[in-house]
Coordinates of C-alpha atoms in Angstrom, one line a residue:
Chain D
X1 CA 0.0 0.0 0.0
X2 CA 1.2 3.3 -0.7
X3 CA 0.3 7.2 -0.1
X4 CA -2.1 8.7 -2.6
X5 CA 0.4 11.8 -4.3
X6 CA -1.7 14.4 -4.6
X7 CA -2.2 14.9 -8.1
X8 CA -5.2 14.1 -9.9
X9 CA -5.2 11.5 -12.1
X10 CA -7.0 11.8 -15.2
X11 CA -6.7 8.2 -16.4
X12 CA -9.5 5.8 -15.6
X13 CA -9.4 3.2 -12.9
X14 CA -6.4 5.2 -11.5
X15 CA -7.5 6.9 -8.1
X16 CA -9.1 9.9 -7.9
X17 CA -8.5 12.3 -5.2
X18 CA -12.2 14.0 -5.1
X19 CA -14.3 10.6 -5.2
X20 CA -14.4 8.3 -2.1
X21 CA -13.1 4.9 -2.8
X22 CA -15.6 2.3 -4.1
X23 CA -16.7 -0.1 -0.6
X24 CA -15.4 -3.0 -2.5
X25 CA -11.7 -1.7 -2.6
X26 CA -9.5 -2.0 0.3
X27 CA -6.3 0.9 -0.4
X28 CA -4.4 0.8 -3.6
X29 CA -0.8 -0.2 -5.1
X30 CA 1.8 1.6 -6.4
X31 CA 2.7 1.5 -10.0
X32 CA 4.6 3.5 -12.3
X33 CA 1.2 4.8 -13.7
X34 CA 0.3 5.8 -10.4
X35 CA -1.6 4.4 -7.6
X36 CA -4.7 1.8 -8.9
X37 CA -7.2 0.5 -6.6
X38 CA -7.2 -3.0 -4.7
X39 CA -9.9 -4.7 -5.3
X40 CA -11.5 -7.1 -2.5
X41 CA -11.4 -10.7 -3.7
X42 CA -14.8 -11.5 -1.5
X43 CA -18.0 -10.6 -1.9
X44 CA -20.0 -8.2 1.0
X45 CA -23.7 -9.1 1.7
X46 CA -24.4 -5.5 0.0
X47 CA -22.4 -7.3 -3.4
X48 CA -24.8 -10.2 -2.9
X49 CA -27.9 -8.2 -2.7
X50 CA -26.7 -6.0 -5.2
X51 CA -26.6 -9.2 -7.7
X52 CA -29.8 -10.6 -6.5
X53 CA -31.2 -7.4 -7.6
X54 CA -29.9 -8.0 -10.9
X55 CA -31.8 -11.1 -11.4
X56 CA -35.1 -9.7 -10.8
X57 CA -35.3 -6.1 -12.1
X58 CA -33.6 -3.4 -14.3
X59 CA -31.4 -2.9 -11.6
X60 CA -28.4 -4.3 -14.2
X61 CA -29.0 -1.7 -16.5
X62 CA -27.3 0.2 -14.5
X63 CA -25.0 -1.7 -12.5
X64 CA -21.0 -1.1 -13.6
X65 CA -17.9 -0.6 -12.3
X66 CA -15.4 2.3 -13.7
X67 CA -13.8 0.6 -16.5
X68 CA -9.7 0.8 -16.0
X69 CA -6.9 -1.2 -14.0
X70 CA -7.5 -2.9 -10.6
X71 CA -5.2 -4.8 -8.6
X72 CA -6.2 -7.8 -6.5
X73 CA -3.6 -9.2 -3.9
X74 CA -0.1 -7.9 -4.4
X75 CA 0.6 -8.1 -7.9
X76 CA 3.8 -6.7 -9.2
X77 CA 5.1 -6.7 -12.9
X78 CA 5.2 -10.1 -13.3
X79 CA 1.8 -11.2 -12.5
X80 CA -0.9 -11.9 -14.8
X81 CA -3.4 -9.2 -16.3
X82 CA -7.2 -10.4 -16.6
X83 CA -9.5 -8.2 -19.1
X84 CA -13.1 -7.9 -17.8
X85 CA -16.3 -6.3 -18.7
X86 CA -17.3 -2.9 -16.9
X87 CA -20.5 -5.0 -16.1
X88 CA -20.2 -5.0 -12.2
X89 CA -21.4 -8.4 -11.7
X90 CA -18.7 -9.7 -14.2
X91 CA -16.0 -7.4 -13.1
X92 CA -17.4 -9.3 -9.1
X93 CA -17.2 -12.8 -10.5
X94 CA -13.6 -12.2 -11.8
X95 CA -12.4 -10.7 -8.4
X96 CA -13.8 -13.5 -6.5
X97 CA -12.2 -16.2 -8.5
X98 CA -8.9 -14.1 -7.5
X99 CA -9.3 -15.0 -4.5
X100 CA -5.4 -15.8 -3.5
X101 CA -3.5 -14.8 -6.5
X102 CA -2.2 -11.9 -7.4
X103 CA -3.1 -9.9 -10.6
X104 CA -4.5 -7.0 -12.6
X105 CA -7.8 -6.4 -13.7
X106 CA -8.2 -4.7 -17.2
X107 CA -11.8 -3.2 -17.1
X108 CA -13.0 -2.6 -20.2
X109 CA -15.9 0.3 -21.0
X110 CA -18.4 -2.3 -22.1
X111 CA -21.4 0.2 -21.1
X112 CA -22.3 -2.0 -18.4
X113 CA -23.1 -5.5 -20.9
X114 CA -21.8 -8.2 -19.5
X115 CA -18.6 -9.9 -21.3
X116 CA -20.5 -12.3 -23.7
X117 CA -23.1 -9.5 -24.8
X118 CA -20.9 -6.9 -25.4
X119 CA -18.5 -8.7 -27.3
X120 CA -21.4 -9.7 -29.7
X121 CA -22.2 -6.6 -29.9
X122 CA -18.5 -5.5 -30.2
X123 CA -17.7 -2.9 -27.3
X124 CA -15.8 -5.9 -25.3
X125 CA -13.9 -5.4 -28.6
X126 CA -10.1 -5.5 -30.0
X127 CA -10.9 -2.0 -30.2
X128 CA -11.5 -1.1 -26.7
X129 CA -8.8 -3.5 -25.5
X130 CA -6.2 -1.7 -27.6
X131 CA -7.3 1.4 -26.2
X132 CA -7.4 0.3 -22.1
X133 CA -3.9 -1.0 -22.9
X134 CA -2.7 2.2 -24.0
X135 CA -4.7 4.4 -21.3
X136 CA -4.1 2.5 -18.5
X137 CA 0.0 2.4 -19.3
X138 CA -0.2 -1.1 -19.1
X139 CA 2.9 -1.6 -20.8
X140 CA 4.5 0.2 -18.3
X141 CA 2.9 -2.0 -15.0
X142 CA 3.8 -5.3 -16.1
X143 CA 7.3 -6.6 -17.8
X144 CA 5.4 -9.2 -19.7
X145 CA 3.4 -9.0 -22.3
X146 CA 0.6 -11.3 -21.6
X147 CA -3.2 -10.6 -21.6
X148 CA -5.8 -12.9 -20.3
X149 CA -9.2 -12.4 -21.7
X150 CA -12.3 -14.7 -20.9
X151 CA -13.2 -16.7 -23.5
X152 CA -16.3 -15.6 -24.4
X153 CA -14.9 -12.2 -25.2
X154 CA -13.7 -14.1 -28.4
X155 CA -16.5 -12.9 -30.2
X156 CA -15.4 -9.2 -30.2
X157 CA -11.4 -9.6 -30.0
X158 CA -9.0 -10.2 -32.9
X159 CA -6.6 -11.8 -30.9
X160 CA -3.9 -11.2 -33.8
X161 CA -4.5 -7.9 -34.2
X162 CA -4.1 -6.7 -30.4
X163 CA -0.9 -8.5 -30.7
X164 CA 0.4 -6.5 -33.2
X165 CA -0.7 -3.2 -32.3
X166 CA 0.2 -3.4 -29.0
X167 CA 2.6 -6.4 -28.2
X168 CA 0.7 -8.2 -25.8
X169 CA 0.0 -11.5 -26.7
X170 CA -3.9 -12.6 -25.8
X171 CA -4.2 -15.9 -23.9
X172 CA -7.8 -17.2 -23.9
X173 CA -8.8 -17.9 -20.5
X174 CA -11.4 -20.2 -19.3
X175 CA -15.4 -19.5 -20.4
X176 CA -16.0 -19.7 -16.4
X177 CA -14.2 -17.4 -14.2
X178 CA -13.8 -19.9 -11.2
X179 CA -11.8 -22.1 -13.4
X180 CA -9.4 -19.0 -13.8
X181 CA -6.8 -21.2 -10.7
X182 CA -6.6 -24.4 -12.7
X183 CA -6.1 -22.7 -16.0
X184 CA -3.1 -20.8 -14.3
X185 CA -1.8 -24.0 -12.9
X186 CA -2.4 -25.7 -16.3
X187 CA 0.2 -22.8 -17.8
X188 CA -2.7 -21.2 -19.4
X189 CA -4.0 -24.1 -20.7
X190 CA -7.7 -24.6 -20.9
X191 CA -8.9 -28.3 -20.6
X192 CA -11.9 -28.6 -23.1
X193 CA -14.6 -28.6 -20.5
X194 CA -13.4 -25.5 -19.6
X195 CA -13.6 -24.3 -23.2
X196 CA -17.6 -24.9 -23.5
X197 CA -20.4 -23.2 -22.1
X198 CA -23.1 -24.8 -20.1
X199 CA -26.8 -24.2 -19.6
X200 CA -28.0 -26.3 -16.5
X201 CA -31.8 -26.3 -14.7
X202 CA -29.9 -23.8 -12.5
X203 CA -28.7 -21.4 -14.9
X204 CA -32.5 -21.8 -16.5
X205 CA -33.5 -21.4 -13.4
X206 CA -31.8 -18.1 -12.5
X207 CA -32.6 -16.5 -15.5
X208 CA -36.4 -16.9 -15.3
X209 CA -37.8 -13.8 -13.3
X210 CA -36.3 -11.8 -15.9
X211 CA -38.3 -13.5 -18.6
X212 CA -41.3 -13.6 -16.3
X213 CA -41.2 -9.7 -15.3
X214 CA -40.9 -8.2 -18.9
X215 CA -43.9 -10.7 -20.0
X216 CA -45.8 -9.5 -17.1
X217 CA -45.8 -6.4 -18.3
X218 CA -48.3 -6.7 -21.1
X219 CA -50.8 -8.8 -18.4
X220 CA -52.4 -5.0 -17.6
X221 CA -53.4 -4.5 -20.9
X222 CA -54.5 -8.3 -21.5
X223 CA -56.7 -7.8 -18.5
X224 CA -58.1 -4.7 -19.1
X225 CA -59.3 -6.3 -22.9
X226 CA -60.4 -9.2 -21.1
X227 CA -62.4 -7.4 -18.4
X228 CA -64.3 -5.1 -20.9
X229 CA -64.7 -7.6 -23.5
X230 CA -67.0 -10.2 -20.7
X231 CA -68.1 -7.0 -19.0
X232 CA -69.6 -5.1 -22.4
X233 CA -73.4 -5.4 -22.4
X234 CA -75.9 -3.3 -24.5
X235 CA -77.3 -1.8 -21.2
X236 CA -73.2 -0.5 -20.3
X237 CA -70.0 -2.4 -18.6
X238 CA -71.6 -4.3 -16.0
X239 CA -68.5 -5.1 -13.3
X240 CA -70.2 -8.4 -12.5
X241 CA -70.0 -10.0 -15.7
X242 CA -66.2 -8.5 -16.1
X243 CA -65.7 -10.5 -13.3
X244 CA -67.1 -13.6 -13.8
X245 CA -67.2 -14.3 -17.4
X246 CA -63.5 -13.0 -17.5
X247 CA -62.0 -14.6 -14.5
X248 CA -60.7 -17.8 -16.1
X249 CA -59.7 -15.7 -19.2
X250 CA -57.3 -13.9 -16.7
X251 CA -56.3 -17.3 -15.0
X252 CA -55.1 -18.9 -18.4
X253 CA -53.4 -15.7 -19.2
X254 CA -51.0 -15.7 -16.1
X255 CA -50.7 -19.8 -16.9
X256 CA -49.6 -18.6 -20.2
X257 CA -47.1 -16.4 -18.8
X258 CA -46.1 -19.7 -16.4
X259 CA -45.9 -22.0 -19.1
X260 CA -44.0 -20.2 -21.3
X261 CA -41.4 -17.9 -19.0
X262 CA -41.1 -21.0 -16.4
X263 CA -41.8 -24.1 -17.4
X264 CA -40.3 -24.0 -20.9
X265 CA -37.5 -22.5 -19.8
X266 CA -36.9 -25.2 -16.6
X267 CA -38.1 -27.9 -18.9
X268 CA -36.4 -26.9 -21.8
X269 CA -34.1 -30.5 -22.9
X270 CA -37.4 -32.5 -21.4
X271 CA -39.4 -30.8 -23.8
X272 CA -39.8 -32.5 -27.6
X273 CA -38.8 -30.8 -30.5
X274 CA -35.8 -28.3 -30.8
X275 CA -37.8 -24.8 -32.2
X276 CA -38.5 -23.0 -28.9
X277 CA -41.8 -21.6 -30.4
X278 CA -42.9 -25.2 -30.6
X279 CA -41.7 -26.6 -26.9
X280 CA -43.7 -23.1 -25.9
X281 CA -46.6 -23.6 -27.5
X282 CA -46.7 -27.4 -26.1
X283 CA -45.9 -26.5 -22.5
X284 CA -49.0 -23.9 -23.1
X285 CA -51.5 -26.4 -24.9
X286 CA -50.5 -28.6 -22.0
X287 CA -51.5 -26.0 -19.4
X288 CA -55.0 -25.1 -21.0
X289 CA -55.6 -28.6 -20.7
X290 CA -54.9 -29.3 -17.8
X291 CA -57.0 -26.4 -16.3
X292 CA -59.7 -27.4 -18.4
X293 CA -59.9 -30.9 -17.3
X294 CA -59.0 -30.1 -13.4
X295 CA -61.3 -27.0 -12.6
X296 CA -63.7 -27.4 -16.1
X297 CA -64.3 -23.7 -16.1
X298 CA -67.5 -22.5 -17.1
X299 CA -66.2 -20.9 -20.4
X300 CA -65.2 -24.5 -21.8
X301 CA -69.4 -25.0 -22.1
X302 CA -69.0 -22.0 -24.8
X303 CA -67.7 -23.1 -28.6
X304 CA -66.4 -20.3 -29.3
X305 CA -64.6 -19.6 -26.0
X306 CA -63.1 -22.8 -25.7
X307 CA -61.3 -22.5 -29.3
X308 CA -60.1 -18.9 -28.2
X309 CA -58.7 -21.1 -25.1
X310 CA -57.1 -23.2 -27.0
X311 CA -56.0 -21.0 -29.7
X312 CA -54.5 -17.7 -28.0
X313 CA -53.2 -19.7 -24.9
X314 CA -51.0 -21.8 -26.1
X315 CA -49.7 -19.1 -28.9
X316 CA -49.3 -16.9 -25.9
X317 CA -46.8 -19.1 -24.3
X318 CA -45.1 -20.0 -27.8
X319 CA -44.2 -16.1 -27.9
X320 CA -43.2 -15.9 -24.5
X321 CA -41.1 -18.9 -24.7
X322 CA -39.3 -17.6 -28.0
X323 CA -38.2 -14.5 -25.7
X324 CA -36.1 -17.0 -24.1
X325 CA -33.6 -17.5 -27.6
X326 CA -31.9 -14.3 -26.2
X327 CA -31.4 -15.8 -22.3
X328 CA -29.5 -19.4 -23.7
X329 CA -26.2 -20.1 -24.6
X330 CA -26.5 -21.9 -27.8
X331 CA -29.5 -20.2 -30.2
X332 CA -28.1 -18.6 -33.1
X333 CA -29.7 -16.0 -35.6
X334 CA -30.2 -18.1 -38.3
X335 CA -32.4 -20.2 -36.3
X336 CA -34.4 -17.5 -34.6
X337 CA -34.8 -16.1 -37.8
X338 CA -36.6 -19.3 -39.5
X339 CA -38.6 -19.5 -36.3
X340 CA -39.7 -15.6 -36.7
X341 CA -40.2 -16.2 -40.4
X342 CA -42.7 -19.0 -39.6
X343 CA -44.0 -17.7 -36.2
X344 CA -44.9 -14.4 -36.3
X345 CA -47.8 -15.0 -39.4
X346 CA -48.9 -17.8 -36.8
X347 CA -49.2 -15.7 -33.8
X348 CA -51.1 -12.9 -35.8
X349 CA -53.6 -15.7 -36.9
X350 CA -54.1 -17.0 -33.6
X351 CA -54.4 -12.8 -32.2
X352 CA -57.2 -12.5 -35.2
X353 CA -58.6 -15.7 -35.4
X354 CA -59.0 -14.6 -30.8
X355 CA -60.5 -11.6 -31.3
X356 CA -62.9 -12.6 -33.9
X357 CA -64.5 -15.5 -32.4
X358 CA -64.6 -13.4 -28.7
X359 CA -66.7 -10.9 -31.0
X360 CA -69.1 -13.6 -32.2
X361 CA -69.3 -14.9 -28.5
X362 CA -70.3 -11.3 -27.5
X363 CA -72.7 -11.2 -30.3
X364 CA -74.6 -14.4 -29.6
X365 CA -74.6 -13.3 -26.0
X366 CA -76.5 -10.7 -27.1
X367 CA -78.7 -12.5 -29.4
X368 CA -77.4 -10.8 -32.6
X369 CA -75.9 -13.9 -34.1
Chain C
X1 CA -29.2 -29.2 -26.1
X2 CA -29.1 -28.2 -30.0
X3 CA -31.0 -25.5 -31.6
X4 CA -32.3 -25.6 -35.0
X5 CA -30.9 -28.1 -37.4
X6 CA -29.0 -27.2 -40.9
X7 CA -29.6 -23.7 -40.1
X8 CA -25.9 -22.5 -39.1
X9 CA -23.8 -20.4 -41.9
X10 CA -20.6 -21.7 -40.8
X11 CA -18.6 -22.8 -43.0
X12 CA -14.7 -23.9 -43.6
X13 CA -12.0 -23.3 -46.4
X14 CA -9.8 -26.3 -45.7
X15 CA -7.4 -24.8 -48.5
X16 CA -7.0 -21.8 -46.4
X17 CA -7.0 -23.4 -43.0
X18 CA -3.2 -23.6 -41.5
X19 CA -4.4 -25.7 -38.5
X20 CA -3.4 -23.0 -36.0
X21 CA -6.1 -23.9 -33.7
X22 CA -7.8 -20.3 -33.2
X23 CA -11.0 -21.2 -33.3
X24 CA -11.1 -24.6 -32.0
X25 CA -9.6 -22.3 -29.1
X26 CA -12.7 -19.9 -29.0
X27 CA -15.4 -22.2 -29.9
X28 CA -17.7 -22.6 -26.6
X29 CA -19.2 -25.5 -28.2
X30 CA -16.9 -27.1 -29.8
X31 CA -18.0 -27.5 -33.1
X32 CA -14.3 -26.7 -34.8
X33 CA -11.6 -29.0 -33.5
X34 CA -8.7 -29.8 -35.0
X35 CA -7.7 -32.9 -36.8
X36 CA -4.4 -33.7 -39.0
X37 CA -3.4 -30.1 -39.1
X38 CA -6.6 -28.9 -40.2
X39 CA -9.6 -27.6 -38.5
X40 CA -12.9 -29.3 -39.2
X41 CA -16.6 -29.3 -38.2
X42 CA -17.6 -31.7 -35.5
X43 CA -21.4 -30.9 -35.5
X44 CA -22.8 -27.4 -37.1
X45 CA -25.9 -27.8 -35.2
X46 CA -24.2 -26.9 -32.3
X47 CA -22.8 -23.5 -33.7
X48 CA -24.8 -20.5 -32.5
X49 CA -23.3 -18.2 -34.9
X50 CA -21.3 -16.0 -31.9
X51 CA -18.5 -15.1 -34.8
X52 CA -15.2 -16.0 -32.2
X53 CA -13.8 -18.5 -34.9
X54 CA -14.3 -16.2 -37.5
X55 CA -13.0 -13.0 -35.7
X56 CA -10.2 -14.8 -34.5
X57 CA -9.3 -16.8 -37.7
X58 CA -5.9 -14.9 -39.0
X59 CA -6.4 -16.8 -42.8
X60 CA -9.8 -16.4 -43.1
X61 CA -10.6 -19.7 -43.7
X62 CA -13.7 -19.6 -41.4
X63 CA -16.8 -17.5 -42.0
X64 CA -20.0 -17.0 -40.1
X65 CA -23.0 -14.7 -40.7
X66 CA -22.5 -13.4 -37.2
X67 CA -25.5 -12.2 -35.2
X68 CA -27.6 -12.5 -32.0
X69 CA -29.6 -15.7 -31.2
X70 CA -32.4 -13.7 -29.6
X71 CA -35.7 -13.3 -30.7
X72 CA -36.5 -9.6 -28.9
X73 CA -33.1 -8.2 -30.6
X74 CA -34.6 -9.5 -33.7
X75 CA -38.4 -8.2 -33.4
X76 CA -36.3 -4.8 -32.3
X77 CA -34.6 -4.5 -35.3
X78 CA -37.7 -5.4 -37.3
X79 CA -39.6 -2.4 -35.6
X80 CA -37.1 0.3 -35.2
X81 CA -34.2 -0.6 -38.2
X82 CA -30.7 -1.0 -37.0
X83 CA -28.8 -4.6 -36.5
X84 CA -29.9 -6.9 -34.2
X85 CA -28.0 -5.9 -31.1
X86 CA -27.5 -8.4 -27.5
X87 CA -27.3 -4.8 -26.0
X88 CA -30.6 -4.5 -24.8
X89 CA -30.5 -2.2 -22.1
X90 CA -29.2 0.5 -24.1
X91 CA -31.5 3.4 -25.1
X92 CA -33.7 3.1 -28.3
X93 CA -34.9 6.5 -29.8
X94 CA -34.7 8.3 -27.0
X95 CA -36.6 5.3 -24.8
X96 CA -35.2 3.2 -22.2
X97 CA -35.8 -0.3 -22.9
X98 CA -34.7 -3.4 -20.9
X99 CA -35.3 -7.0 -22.5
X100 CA -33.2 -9.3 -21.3

């Protein structure tokens, strides 16, 4: 640890003199680009919440870390430098897997996308790297000229290039950051199991909230529909028959929002088929049946209703479930884009097909038809 | 767990391949491995397209029609123009938006 000089440092992730340190820091290191923070290799109960918080709401849109250099332990100019997103909850997984060793953490300005993301998307880019290299006088830090970047930064970084613009050599590290010891004992060698990505029930499960929430969304306006459409009589809205003819309506709604945001996702492998518009719209037939069989809801005594059941239910949950392509680790465009190509002309005939037999309904409720 | 079948755009210039092993390096599905000095394609269903073989392929001997495997970034790009972007939470015409 060393004594902050008291001049301001302009570079980022280099200390700055008006800003208190970040909680997650504990002093900072000397180096010939100046002092750089230390960054904890554990996790507080605030980091934890923080990342719980991330799961469940928008909360990650905003959740980054000042891209730059870090140090963790006592590195010196022999130690190994990790790149990282300025996603905070990827910059906190790559500190944690630290734990012990002593290195430097290359931040990059991702805007707060998460490695994998943003190197699709190309700001985790050879670009950016370049740049960080130069800013953050990493030349100057470490003797070696070594740069570890996760694997699934790939996407965005000519490895080649970065070499020869800026002489350091990029070493592909592993695809999970807690292999990051083994791979360093292994001489920076990544066994092949490190090398692929998985997508267990727990990873599905984690990531269903956010598919949940955002499909929640539209359930106001759904109601709303619902409600006026059962509650729409010639004499005015009558609140009773909103109510009661459109309480299962409502029900298979939030089943469809179930089926295709929780159970397809959970049940994704058990699930036949491989299109994620068809495993939806199975796990959301399968739903309106089941209700329909266990608590035989009035509305199934109505033609017309029961076909809207079975028609805009299951589509429903095929749409929702689609949402899910951009949550997995192995959908590809071309594959999404065959399943738009076929599924969005299907999910307009299922919205139409809805609305016009919920009309006829209404009509011969009324004694029109 | 596959996606789609015969769907992926990856495909291989064996002439051009030197067999350095880039992208059987990148690959996190390992669908390019290499074999006699050459790379090859162990099972192009399991590509999803994420471009690291072809990025990092200093011969270009491996291309990819590189893009997102998400249906919102699609149905975005469809309404408002642009690429199909993984960076959702970014703002679209002035709107915050959040997908995924």
């Amino acid at each position: 640890m060393t004594t902050i000089p008291l001049k301001l440092k302009s570079e980022a992730g280099l200390l700055k003199l008006n800003e208190p340190a970040p909680i997650w820091t504990t002093g900072s290191v000397a180096t010939p680009a100046g002092p750089v923070y230390k960054a904890l290799t554990s996790l507080s109960p605030q980091d934890c919440r923080e990342h719980f918080r991330c799961r469940i709401s928008a909360y990650r849109d905003n959740f980054i870390v000042e891209p730059g250099i870090y140090a963790v332990g006592s590195p010196d100019e022999n130690s190994e430098v990790f790149a990282s997103a300025n996603y905070k909850y990827s910059f906190d997984l790559l500190r944690q897997s630290l734990d012990g060793l002593n290195g430097w953490i290359l931040v990059l300005d991702t805007k707060g996308i998460n490695v994998w993301c943003a190197a699709g998307k190309g700001s985790f880019g050879t670009v950016e790297l370049i740049k960080k290299i130069s800013d953050c006088k990493l030349a100057s830090i470490v003797s070696h000229r070594r740069i570890i970047v996760p694997q699934l930064g790939a996407p965005g970084i000519c490895s080649y290039l970065v070499t020869k613009k800026t002489g350091f050599k990029v070493y592909y590290g592993p695809v999970y950051a807690k292999n990051i010891p083994a791979y360093l004992e292994a001489d920076r060698k990544a066994s092949p199991e490190m090398r692929t990505v998985q997508f267990t029930i727990k990873d599905r499960l984690i990531l269903t909230p956010m598919e949940i929430i955002p499909a929640m969304k539209n359930y106001p306006l759904f109601a709303l529909i619902i409600l006026l459409s059962f509650g729409l009589q010639p004499s005015g809205i009558i609140f009773r028959d909103a109510f009661y003819g459109g309480f299962h309506f409502l029900v298979l709604g939030m089943l469809a929002v179930v089926s295709g945001a929780f159970i397809t996702p959970l049940l994704l492998p058990a699930i036949p088929f491989r299109s994620f518009a068809i495993k939806g719209w199975l796990a959301g037939i399968s739903t309106v049946f089941a209700y329909h069989k266990i608590f035989a809801p009035s509305i199934f005594t109505s033609l017309p209703l029961s076909v809207v059941a079975y028609i805009f239910f299951p589509a429903a949950s095929s749409y929702i479930a689609l949402q899910f392509t951009g949550s997995t680790t192995f959908t590809g465009m071309s594959g999404v884009k065959k399943e738009l190509k076929y599924g969005i002309p299907a999910y307009m005939t299922a919205v139409v097909i809805s609305l016009i037999l919920l009309s006829a309904y209404k009509l011969m409720e009324w004694r029109l038809l | 767990m596959k996606y789609l079948a015969n769907v992926a755009t990856l495909t291989l210039n064996k002439d051009k391949c030197t067999g350095c092993g880039n992208c059987a390096e990148v690959c996190p599905h390992a669908v390019l491995e290499i074999q006699d000095k050459k790379a090859f394609i162990t099972d192009p269903d399991r590509c999803m397209e994420c471009g690291a073989c072809q990025t990092n392929c200093p011969f270009e001997a491996v291309g990819v029609d590189k893009g997102v495997g998400c249906a919102a970034a699609l149905i975005n790009s469809m309404i408002y123009g642009g690429e199909p972007s993984c960076d959702c939470s970014a703002p679209q015409e002035g709107k915050a938006k959040s997908c995924c």
